[in-house]
Tab-separated table of C-alpha atoms in Angstrom:
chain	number	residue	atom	x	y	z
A	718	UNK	CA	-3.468	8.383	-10.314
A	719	UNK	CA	-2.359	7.995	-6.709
A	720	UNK	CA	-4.556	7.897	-3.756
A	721	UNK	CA	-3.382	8.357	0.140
A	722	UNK	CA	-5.045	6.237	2.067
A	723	UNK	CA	-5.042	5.918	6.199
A	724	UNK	CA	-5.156	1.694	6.792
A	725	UNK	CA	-6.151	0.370	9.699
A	726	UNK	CA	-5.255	-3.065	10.026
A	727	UNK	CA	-7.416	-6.043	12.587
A	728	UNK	CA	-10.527	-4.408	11.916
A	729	UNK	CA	-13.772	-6.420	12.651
A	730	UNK	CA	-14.747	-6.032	8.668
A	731	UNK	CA	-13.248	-5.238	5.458
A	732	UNK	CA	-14.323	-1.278	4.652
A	733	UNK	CA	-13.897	1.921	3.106
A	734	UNK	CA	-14.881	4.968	5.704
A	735	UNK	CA	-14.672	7.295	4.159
A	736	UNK	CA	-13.284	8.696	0.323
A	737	UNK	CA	-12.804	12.405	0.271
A	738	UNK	CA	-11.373	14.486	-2.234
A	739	UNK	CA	-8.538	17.140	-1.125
A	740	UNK	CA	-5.667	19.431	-1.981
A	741	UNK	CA	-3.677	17.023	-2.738
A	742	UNK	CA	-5.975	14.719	-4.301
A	743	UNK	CA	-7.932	11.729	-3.240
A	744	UNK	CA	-7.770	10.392	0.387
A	745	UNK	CA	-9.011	7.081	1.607
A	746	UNK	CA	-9.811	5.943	5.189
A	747	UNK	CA	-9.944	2.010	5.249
A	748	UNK	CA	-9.836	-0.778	7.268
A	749	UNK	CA	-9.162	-4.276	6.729
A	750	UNK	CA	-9.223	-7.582	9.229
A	751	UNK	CA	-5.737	-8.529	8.110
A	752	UNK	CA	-3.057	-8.571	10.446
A	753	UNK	CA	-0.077	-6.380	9.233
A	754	UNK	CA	2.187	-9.244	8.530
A	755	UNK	CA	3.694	-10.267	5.644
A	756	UNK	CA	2.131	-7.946	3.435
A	757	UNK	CA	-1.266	-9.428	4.698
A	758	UNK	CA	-2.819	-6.042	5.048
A	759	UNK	CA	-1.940	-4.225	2.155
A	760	UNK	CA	-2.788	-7.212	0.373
A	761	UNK	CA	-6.448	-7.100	1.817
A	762	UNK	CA	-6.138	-3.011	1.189
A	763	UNK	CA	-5.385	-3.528	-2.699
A	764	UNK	CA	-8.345	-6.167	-2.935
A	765	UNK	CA	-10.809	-3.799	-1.125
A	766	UNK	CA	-9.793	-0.880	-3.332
A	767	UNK	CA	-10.247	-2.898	-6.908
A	768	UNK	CA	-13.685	-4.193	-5.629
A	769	UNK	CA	-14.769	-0.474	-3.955
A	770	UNK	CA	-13.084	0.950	-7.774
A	771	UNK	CA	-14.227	-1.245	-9.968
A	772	UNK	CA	-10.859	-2.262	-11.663
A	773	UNK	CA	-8.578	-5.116	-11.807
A	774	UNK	CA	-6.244	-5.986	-8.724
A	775	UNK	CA	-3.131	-5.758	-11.333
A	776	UNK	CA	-4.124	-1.998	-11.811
A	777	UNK	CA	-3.401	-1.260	-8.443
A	778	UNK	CA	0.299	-1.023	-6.896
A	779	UNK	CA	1.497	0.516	-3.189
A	780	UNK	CA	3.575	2.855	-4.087
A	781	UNK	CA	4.767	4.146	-0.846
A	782	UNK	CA	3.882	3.082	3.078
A	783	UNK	CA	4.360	-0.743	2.632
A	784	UNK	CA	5.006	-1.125	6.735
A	785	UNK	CA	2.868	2.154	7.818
A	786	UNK	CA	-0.431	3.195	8.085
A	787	UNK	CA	0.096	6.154	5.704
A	788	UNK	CA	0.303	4.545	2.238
A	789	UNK	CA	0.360	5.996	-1.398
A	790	UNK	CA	-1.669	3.612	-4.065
A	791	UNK	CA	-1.242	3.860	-7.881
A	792	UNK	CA	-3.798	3.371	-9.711
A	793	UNK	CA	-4.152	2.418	-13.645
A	794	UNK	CA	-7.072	2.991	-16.146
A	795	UNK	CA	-8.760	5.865	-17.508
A	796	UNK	CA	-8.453	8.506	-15.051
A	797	UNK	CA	-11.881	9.927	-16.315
A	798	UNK	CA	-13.637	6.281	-15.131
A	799	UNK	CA	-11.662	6.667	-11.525
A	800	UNK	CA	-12.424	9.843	-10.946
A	801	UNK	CA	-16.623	8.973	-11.326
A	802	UNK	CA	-15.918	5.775	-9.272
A	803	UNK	CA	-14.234	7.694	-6.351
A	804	UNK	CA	-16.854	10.522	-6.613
A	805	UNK	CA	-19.734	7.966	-6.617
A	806	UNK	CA	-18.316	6.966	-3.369
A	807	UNK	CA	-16.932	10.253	-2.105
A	808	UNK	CA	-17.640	11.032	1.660
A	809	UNK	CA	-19.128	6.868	1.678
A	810	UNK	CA	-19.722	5.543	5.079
A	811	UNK	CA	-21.213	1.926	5.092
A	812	UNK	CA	-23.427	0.995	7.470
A	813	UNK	CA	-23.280	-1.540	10.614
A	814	UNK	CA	-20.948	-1.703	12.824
A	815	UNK	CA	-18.762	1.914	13.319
């Protein structure tokens, strides 16, 4: 399955905004407090999506985006199980600080 998801890098906590299903599948609005350096950032992005998913770090990949804020993640597993896990958290906004 792949996901498009909008980083935002610096960000005063490690989130998901918002998960949203569309046309063209699932989109993802996140932010992470890594700096976009190194790979810092999407590193932070991949650990924030296996935690928000449920799934291993290794089932995750960036498949597209690695130096943008536009990115295209791969995910592996049972597409059944990732499909509940992003609708359990579709539209998701944590709370605190906006």
């Amino acid at each position: 399955m792949l996901l498009s998801v909008r980083l935002t890098p610096r960000a005063a906590s490690d989130r998901v905004d918002r998960i949203a299903p569309g046309a063209e599948g699932w989109r993802i609005e996140a932010r992470v407090r890594a700096v976009p350096e190194k790979g810092l950032a999407n590193e932070a992005l991949i650990r924030l999506l296996a935690d928000t998913l449920g799934v291993p770090k290794s089932a995750l990949s960036l498949n597209f985006g690695s130096k943008g804020r536009e990115k295209r993640v791969r995910v592996e597993g049972d597409g059944a199980s990732l499909e509940n896990a992003l609708r359990a958290h579709a539209c998701f906004r944590p709370s605190g600080d906006a």
